[in-house]
Structures are given as C-alpha cells and as structure tokens.
Coordinates of C-alpha atoms and ligand atoms in Angstrom, one line a residue:
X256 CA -9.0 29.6 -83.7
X257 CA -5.4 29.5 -81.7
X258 CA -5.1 26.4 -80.3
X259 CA -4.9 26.2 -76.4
X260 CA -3.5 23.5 -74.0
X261 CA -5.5 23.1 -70.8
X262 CA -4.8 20.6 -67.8
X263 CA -7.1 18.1 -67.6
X264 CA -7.6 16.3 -64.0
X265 CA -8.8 13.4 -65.9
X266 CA -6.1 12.9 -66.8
X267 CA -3.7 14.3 -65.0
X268 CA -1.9 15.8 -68.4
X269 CA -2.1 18.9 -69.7
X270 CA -3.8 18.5 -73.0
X271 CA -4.5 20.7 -76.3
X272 CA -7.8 21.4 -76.4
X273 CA -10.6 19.7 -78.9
X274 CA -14.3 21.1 -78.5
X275 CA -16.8 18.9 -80.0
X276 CA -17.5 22.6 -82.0
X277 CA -15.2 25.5 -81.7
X278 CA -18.0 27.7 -82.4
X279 CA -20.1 26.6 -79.3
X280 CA -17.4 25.5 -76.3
X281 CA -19.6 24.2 -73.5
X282 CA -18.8 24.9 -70.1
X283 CA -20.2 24.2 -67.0
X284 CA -19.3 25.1 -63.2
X285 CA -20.5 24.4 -60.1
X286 CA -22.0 27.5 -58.3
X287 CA -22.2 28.5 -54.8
X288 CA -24.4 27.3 -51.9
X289 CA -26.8 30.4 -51.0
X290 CA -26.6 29.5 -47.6
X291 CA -24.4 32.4 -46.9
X292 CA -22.3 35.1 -48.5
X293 CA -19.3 33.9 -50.9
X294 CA -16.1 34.2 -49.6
X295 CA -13.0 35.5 -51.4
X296 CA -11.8 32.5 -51.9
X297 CA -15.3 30.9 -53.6
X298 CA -15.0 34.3 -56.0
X299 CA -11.1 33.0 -57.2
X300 CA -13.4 30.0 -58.5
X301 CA -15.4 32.2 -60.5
X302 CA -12.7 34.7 -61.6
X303 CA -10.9 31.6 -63.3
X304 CA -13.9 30.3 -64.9
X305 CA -14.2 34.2 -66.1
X306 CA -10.4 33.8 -67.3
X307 CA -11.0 31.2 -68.8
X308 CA -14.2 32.0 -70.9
X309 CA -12.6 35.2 -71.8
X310 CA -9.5 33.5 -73.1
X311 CA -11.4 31.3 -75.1
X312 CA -13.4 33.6 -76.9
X313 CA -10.2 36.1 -77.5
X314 CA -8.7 33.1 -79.3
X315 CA -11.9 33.0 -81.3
X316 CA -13.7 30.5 -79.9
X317 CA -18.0 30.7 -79.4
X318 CA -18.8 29.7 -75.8
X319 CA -22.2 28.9 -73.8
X320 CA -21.2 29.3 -69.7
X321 CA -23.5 27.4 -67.3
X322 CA -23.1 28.3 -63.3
X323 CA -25.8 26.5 -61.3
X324 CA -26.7 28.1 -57.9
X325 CA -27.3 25.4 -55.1
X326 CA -30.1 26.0 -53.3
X327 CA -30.8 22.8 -51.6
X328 CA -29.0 19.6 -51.2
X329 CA -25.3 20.3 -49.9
X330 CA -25.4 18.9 -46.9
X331 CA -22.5 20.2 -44.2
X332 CA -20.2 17.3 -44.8
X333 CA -19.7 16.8 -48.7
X334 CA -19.9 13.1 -48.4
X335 CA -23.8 13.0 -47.4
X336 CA -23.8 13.5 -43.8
X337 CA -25.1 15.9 -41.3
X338 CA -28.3 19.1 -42.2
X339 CA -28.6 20.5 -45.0
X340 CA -26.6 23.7 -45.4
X341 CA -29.9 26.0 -46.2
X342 CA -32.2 24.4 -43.6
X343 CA -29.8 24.7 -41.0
X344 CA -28.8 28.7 -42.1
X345 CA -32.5 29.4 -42.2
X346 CA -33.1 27.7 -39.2
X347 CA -30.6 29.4 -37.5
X348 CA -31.8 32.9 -38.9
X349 CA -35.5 32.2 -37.9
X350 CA -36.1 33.4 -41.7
X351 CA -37.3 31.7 -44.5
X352 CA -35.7 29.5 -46.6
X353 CA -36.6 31.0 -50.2
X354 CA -35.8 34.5 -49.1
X355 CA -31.8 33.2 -47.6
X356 CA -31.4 31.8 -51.3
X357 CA -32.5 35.0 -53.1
X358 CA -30.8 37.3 -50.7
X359 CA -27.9 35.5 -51.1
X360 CA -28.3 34.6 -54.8
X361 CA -28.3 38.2 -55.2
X362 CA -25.1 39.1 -53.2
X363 CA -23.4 36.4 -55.3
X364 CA -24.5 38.0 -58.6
X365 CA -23.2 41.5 -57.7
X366 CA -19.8 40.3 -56.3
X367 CA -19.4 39.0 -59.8
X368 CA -20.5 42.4 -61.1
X369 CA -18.4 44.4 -59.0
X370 CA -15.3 42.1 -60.0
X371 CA -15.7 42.2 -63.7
X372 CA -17.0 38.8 -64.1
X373 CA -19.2 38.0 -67.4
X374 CA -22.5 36.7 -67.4
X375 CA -22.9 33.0 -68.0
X376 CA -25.6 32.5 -70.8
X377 CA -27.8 31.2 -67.9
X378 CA -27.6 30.5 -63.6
X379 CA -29.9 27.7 -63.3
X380 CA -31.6 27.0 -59.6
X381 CA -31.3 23.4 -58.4
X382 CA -34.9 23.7 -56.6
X383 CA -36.3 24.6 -60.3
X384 CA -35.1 21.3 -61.8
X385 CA -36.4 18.9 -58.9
X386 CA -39.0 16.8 -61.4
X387 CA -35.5 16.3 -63.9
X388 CA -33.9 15.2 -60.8
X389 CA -36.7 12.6 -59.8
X390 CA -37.1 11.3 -63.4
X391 CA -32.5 11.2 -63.4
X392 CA -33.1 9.0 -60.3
X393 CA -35.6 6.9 -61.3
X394 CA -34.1 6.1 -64.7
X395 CA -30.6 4.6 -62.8
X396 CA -32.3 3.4 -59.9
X397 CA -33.0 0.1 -60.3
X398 CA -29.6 -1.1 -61.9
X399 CA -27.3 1.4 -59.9
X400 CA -29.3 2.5 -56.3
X401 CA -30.5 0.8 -53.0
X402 CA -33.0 2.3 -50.6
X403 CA -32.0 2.9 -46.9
X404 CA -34.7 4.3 -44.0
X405 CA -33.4 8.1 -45.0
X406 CA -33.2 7.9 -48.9
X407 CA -32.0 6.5 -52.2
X408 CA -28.2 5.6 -52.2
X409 CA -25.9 5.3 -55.0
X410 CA -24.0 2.1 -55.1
X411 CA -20.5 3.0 -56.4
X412 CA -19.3 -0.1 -57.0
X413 CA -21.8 -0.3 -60.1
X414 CA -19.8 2.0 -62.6
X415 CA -16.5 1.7 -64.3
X416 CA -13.1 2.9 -62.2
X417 CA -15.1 4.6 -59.2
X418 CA -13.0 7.9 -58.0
X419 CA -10.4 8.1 -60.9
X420 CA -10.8 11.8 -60.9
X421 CA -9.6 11.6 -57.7
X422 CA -6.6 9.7 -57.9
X423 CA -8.1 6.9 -56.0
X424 CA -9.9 3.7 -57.1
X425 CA -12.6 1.8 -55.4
X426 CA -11.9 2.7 -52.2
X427 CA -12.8 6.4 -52.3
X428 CA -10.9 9.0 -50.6
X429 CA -11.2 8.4 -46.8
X430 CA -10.6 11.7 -46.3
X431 CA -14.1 13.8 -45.7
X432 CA -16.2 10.4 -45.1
X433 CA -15.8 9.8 -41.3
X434 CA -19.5 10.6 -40.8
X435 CA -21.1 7.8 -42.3
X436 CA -24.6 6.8 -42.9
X437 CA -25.8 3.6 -41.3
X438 CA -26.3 0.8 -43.7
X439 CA -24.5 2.3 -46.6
X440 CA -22.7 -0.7 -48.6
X441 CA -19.4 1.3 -49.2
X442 CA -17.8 4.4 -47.7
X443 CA -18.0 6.2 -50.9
X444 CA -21.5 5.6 -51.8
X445 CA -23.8 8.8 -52.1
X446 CA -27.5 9.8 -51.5
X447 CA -29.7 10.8 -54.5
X448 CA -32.3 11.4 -52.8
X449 CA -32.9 12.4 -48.5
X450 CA -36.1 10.8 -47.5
X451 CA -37.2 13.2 -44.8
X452 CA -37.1 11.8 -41.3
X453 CA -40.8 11.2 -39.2
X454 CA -41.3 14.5 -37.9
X455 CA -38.6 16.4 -39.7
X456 CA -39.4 19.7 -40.2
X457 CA -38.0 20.9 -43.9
X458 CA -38.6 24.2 -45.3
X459 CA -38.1 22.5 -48.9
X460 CA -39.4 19.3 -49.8
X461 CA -41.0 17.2 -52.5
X462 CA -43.2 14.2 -53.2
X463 CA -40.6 11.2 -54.6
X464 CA -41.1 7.6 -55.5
X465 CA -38.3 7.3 -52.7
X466 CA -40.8 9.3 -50.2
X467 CA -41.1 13.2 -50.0
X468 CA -37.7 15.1 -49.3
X469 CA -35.2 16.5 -51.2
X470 CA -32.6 16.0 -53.8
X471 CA -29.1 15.1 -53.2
X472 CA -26.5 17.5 -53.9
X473 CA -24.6 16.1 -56.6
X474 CA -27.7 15.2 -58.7
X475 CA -28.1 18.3 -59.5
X476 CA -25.5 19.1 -61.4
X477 CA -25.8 15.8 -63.4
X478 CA -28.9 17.4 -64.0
X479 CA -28.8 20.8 -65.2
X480 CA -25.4 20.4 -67.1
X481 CA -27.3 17.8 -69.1
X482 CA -29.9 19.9 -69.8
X483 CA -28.7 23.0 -70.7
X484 CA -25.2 21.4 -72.0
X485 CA -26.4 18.2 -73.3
X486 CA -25.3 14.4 -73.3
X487 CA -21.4 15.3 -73.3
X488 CA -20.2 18.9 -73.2
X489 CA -16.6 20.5 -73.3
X490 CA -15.5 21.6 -70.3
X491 CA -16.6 21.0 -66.3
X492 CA -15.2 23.6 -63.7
X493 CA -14.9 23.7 -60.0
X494 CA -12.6 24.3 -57.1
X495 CA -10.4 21.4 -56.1
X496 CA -12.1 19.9 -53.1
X497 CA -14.7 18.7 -55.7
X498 CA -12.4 16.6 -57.2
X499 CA -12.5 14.3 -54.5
X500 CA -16.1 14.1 -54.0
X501 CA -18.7 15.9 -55.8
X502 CA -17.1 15.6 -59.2
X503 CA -16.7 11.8 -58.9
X504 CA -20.2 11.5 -57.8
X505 CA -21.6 13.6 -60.9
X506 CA -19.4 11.6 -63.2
X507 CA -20.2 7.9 -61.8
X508 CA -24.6 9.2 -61.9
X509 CA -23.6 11.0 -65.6
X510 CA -22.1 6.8 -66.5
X511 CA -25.1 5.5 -65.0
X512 CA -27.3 7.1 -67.2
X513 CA -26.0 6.7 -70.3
X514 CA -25.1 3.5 -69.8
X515 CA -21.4 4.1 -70.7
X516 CA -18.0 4.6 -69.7
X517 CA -17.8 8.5 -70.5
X518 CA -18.1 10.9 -67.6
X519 CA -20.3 13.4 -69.4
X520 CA -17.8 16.0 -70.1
X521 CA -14.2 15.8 -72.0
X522 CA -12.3 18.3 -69.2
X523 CA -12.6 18.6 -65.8
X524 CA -10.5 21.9 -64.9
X525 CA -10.2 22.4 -61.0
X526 CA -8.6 25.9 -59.6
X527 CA -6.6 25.7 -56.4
X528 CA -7.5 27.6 -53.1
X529 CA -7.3 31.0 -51.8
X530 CA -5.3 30.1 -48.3
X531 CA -5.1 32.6 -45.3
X532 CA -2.3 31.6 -43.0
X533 CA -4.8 29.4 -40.9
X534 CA -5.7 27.5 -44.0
X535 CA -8.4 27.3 -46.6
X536 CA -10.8 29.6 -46.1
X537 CA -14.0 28.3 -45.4
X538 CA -17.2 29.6 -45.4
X539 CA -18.6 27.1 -42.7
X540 CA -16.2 28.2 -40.8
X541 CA -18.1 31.7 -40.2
X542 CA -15.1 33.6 -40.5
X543 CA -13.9 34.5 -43.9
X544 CA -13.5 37.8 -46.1
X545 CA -15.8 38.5 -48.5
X546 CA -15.5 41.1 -51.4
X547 CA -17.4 43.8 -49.3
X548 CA -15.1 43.4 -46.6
X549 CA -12.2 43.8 -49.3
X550 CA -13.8 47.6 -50.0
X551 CA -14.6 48.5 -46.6
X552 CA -10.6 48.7 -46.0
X553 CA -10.2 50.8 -49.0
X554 CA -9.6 48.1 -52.1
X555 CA -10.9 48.3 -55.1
X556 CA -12.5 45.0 -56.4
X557 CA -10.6 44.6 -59.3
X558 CA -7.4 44.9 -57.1
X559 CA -8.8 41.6 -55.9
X560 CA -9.4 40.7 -59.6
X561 CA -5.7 41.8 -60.4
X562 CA -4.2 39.6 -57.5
X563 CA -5.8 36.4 -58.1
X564 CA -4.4 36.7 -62.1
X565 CA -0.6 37.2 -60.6
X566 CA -1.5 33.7 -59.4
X567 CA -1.2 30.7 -62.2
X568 CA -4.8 29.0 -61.2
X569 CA -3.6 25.8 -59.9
X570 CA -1.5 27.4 -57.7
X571 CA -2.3 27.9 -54.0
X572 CA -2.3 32.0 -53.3
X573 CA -2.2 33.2 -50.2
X574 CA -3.9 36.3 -49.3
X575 CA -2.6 38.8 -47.3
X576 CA -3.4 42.8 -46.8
X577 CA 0.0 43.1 -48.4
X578 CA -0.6 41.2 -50.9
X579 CA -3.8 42.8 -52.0
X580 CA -2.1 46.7 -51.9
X581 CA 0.4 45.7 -53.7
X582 CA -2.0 44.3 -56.4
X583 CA -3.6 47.4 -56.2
X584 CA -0.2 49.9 -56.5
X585 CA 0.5 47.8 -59.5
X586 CA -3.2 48.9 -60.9
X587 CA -3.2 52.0 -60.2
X588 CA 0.3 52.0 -61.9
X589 CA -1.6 50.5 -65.1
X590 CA -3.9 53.1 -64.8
X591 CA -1.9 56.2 -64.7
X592 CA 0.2 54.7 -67.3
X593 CA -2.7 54.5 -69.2
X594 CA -3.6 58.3 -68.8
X595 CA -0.6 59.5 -69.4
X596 CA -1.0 57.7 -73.2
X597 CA -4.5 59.1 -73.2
X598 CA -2.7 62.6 -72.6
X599 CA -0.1 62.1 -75.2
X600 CA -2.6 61.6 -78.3
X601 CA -1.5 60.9 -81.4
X602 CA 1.8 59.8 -82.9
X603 CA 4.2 58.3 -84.7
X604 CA 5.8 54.8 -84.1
X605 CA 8.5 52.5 -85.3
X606 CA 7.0 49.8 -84.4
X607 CA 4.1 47.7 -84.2
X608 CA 2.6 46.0 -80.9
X609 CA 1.8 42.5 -82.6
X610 CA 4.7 40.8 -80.7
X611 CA 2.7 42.2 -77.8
X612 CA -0.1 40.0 -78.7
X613 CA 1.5 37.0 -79.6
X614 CA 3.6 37.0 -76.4
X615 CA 0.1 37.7 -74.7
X616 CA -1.7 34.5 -77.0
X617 CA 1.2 32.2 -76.0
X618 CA 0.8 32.6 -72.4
X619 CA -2.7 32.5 -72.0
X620 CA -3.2 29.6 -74.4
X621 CA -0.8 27.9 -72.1
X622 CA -3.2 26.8 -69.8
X623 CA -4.1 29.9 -69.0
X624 CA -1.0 31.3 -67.4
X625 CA -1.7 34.6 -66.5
X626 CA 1.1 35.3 -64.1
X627 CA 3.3 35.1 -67.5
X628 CA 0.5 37.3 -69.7
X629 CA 0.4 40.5 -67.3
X630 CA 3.7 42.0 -67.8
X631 CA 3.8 41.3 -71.0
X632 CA 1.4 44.4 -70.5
X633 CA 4.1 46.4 -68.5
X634 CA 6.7 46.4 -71.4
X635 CA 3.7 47.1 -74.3
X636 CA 2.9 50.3 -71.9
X637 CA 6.3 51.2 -71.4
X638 CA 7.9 50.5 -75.3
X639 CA 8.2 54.0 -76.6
X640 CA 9.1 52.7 -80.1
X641 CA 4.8 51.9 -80.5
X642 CA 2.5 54.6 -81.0
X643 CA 0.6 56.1 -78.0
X644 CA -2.7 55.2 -79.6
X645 CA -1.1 51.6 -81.1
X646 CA -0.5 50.7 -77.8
X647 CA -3.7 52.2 -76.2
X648 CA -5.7 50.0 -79.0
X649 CA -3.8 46.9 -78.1
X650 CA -4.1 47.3 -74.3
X651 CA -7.9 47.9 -74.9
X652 CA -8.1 44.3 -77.1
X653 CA -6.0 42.6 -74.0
X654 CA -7.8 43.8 -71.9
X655 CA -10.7 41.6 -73.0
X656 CA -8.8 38.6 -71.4
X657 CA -8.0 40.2 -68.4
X658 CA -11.0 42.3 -67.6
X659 CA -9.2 44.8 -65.5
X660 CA -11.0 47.9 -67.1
X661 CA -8.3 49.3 -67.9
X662 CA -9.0 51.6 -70.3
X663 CA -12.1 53.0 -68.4
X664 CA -10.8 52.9 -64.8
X665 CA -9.7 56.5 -63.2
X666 CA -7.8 56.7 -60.5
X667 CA -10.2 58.6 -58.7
X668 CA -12.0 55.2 -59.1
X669 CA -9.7 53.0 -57.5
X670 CA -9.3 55.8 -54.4
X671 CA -11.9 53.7 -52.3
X672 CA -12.7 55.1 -48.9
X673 CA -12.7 52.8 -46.0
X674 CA -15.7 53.1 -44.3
X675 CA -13.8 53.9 -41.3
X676 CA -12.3 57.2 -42.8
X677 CA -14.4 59.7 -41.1
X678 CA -13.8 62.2 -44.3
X679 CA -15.4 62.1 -47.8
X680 CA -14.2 62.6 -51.2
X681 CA -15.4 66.6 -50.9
X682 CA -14.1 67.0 -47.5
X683 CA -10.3 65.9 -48.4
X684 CA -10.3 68.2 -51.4
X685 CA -11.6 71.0 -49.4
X686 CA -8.8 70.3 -46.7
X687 CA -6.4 69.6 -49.5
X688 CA -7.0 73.3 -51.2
X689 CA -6.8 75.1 -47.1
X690 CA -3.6 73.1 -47.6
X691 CA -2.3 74.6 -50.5
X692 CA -2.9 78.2 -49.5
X693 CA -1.1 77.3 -46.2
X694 CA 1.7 76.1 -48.1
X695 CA 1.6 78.9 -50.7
X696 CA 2.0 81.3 -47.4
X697 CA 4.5 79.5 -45.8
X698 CA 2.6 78.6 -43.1
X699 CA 4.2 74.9 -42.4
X700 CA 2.8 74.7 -38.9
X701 CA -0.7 74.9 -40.2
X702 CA 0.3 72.8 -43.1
X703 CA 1.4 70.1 -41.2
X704 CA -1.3 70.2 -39.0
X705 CA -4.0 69.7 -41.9
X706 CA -1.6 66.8 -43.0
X707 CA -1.6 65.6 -39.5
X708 CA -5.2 65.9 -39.2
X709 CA -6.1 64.0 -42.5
X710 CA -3.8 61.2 -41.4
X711 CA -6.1 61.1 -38.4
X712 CA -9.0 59.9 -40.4
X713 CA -7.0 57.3 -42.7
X714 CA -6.3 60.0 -45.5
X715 CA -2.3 60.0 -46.4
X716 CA -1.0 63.4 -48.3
X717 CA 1.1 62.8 -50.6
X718 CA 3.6 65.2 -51.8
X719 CA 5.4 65.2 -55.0
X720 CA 4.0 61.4 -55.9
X721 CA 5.8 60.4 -59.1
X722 CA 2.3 59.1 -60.1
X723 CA 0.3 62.5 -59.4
X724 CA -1.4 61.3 -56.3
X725 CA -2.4 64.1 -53.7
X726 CA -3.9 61.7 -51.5
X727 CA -4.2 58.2 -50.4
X728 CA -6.3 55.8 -48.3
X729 CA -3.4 54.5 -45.4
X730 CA -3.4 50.7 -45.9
Ligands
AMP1113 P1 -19.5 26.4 -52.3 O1 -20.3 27.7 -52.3 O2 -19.0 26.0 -51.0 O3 -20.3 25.3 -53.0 O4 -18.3 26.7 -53.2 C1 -18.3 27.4 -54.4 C2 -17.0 27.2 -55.2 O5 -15.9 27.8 -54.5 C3 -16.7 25.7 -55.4 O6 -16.2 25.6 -56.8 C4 -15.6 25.5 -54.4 O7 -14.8 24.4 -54.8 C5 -14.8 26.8 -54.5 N1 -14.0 27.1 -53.3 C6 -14.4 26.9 -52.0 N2 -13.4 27.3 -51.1 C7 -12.4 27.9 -51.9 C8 -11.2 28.5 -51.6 N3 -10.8 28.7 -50.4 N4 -10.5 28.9 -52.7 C9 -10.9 28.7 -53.9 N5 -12.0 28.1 -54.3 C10 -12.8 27.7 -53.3
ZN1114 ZN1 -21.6 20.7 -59.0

C-alpha cells in the first residue's frame, strides 16, 4: 500500500491517509437529485470521486463506493425551504413522479458510462430506505428534535461545535437561509421530516409518527451511508456547496445518534465547481450543459473526462468550448501517439519506464493532483530510450488511474459528428476519395470545391496533418 495524503475539510489540513482497513476503504458520496438531467458540472463531482477510487485501488488499496440517488427530499432551497425538487419537476411535467426518477436515474447512469466512470458497489434510492429513515428519526427525536405544524425539526444547538465543517460555529452560515420556516428555534436548524400540509397534494408520501409526508433531505444520507458503510466509514464526498449545509446537517444527525462527538466518517473531501463565465452552473437554473450537449457539438466524452483532470479538484475550472478542444487535441494527440507505438512493435530499450511510475505515484498520492500526473504521460510516450511495448505496458497500467482508454480509443472514435453536420462517416470518405482522384488529375477547381463543400456541412479537410488526420469536425 503507498501511502497517500488527502485534504481533509474537517480539518482544513491535508492529511496522510489512515483507513480503518486498507483492504476495504469506505467511501460514500452524495448523488444527484433525479429531478432533472445532471449537468457538466454535477458529472466533475463524480469524475473526482472516480479519480479518486481509482487512485486508491492503483496504490493497492480494496475499496466499497456508495453513491445514493435522491429521489425525494431536496427541497429547492438547501436549507429546508420552498417544494420539493421532484414534486415540483413532476408537477411541472404533468408526469409521474416514479417515472421522472427512473428516467433520470437512468440518464445519470449512462453519463457515467459514457465518461469512463466505475461502478460504485451499490446506488442506493433514498425512497427505498424511508422505514430506516423513520426509525433514524425516532431514535434522536426526543433528546435532539421539536415538532412544528409542517414536521420534525432538528435543534442544532443539541450537538457538539454545530457547522465546524463549515468554517462557522453556532451561528450557521447565513448564506442560503434567508427563507426561513416559521417557528424554527435557530436559523440553522433542519427538517427531518415534512409533515404534508392539509390538502397538499404529494406524489410521494408516507405514514410517520410525525404525520404522513416525507423524509428530509439530509436524513438520508445519515441513513444509507450507515447502512451500507456502517457506524464510521473512511471517506465522505461531495461538491463544495455541501459543506455549508448538507454535510453539517448529516454530521450533527450521524452525532445525534451515536451519542458522540464523531461525525460518522474520518474525511470529508469536497471538489470545487465547474464555473461558466456567468457563474456556477446550476441545474435549477434550467440552463446548463449536459454531457449530450458536449457530443452533439462534436466532443468526445472523455475529452470532457480529460479536461476536468488538467484541473487539480479543488480548483475552480472554468469551462469553455476552447477549453474543451483543446482537451480533446491533446487526446487525440495521446491517441495517435499511442498508435504509432502500436505500429512500431517490438524492441529494444535502454531503459526502463519505473521512474515513469513513481513520478505518476507521487503526484497522484498527493492529494490527487492530476494536473501534475498527466504529462508525466507525455514524456513516458515521447522517451525513445524505453521500449515501444515497455512503454505501451506502462501507459496501459496508468491508465487505470486516469481512465482515458487510452489504449483502446481510435481516432476514428474521438471523430464525433455534430448532429448538425449534415454528412455521415460514409458520405465524407466517399467525397474524400472523389477528392483524391480530383487531385490526382489536377483538377484544383473541383478539388477545392469538394473541400469547400465539406466545410459547408462542418467537415474540415485536412491536408498533410502531422497527425494523419484527413478530416475533422470544425469546432
Ligand atoms: P445535485 O444533483 O444538485 O444534488 O448535485 C450533485 C452533485 O454535484 C453534488 O455533489 C453537488 O455538490 C455537485 N455540484 C453541483 N453543482 C456543481 C458544479 N457546478 N460543479 C461541480 N460540482 C457541482
Ligand atoms: Zn448527501
């Protein structure tokens, strides 16, 4: 096992990391609301929780992965105020309630397929753990709750340093809780459970010793990463809006319930956000990009992928077109790189490509700094002094860290059509060939006019590429 430093937001430090058992690091994340599609910017949480799982296990360590998906409970204001983020989507649909979640359940799952993402061992549904939640709630009621007309409140002013995750103490961030609920002791406290109002009309509801209604977001996650993870597990991810609220809130229900100081898990990790130029991007907003969107202007996912690991995770990144073709020339650069060693086969080297891998080790085990790791990856490729098939092997074993698919990826693959090209794969190879024979008679005018027509549908020629491309989608 390499050791590995990680920064804690706990504590403010980063830290070398201690599992309870290296051969079973625990690690849960809060997953997205299925109230709508995930934005770009919801995926860079789940590409570092990817990063990091995969860099654990490279360094030898065993892992179990948790990601819940939130299906009821998050409310539109974090800090319990305003619908319910489902209700109101499937109210605003006309469509059912179950059928928004597993549509966009579904959509979640393949973004994460389509960007390389592993599996967690399991995706627990909040609405499938509502009886844990009931029994959570009515074990720290009475010492740690107070009933109000629409539910079961939190008092946060019954556990040890309320909010130190987020920097503040008893007074709770003031950010986020303008909207507050009438007759709530202290700004900060939160609902477990939202009795359903006299003639409210819910989709999802349940029967509750605190009236029928439904859960309260951060119970749920106190809930499942209990279950799954047990008492105290290793690691808790999210983005780093929840360490103002939501985190807090799971860690002051986690300390009510055992009775203890310790907020359930020994890291919290938070990655930074994906910015546009007007600012987070949000997906209440209604507009934001979402991977989809990414291919429909001709990107590969795993360009996406690539981009967000130029980025150290705690760093703000900024996305831009730009940004993302340049990610994607640098790939396809990796790529053709990589078939060119293919093409070479065997032979002889002076050297071996362990340096390679230690320089690769050190950088990811420094809280997980993959801006420093990838080109660490350029020079392996470019040292002629290893092997073809030495550095093709270690390429293949970094690769497990950075899940770019390197060694699998063509370029035809990463040659995605926009949807607005009005042209396929077999029509620009047909045109491509007319091309040729134009050229081959000397015909320039008709030449041109094929390349002229090509550009026309978003197809750029391209003659004498240093990287063997004939063509190219215009960006
Ligand atoms: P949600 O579906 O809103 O519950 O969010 C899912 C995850 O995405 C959470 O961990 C959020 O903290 C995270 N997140 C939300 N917006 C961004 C963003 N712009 N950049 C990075 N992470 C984000
Ligand atoms: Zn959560």
């Amino acid at each position: 096992m390499t050791p590995i430093t990680l920064y804690n937001s706990l504590t403010r430090a980063t830290e070398t990391f201690a599992p309870a058992d290296p051969a079973n690091v625990r690690i849960y994340s809060c997953g997205p609301t299925v109230y709508h599609y995930a934005h770009i910017g919801n995926l860079r949480a789940y590409l570092f929780t990817d990063t990091l799982g995969r860099v654990l296990t490279w360094l030898g360590y065993g892992l179990t992965h948790v990601i819940n998906i939130t299906d009821v409970g998050h409310l539109t204001s974090d800090a319990d105020a305003g619908d319910d983020k489902m209700e109101a989507a499937a109210k605003k649909s006309g469509q059912d309630i179950w059928a928004v979640a597993d549509h966009y359940t579904r959509a979640f799952k393949q973004n994460l397929k389509d960007l390389n993402v592993r599996d967690p061992a399991r995706f627990p549904l909040a609405t499938d753990h509502v009886e844990q939640m009931i029994a959570f709630g009515t074990a720290i009621a009475d010492k740690h709750c107070y009933r109000l007309p629409d539910g079961l409140y939190f008092d946060v002013t019954t556990v040890p340093q309320y909010g130190l995750l987020a920097g503040t103490r008893e007074d709770g961030p003031a950010e986020g809780r303008i909207e507050t609920v009438e007759g709530k002791r202290h700004p900060a406290d939160f609902a477990i459970w939202r009795t359903s109002a006299p003639g409210e009309n819910r989709q999802m509801e349940w029967d509750s010793p605190w009236g029928r209604g439904a859960p309260g977001w951060h119970l749920e996650c106190s809930v499942m990463s209990r279950q799954y993870l047990g008492d105290h597990f290793d690691i808790h991810t999210g983005g780093i809006d929840h360490r103002e609220i939501h985190h807090p809130n799971e860690i002051a229900q986690n300390q009510a319930y055992s009775g203890s100081a310790d907020t359930g898990a020994t890291v919290w990790m938070h990655n930074n956000f994906l910015v546009d130029r007007t600012g987070k991007m949000s997906k209440s907003s209604g507009e934001f990009l979402t991977l989809p969107a990414l291919v429909a202007r001709g990107f590969h996912p795993l360009a996406y992928r690539l981009m967000c690991l130029q980025a150290h995770y705690r760093s703000e990144l900024e996305f831009s077109w730009d940004n993302l073709a340049a990610a994607q020339t640098r790939l396809k650069r990796l790529v053709q790189s990589v078939a060119a060693l293919k093409a070479r086969g065997e032979g002889k080297g002076a050297a071996a490509a362990s340096p390679y891998r230690e320089r690769l080790a050190a950088a990811v085990a420094d809280d997980l700094n993959t801006p420093r790791a990838l080109p660490v990856l350029d020079e392996l490729l470019a040292d002629k002094r290893v092997s073809p098939q030495d550095r093709l092997a270690a390429l293949a074993n970094f690769d497990a860290v950075l899940g770019l698919e390197l060694l699998t990826l063509t370029r035809e693959d990463l040659r995605v059509r926009p949807e607005s090209a009005g042209i396929d794969e077999a029509g620009i190879a047909a045109r491509l060939a007319e091309r040729r024979e134009a050229r081959a008679a000397k015909d320039f005018a008709r030449s041109d006019a094929i390349r002229d027509e090509l550009a026309a549908v978003g197809v750029e020629v391209m003659d004498g590429d240093p990287m063997g491309w004939d063509w190219k989608v215009q960006s």
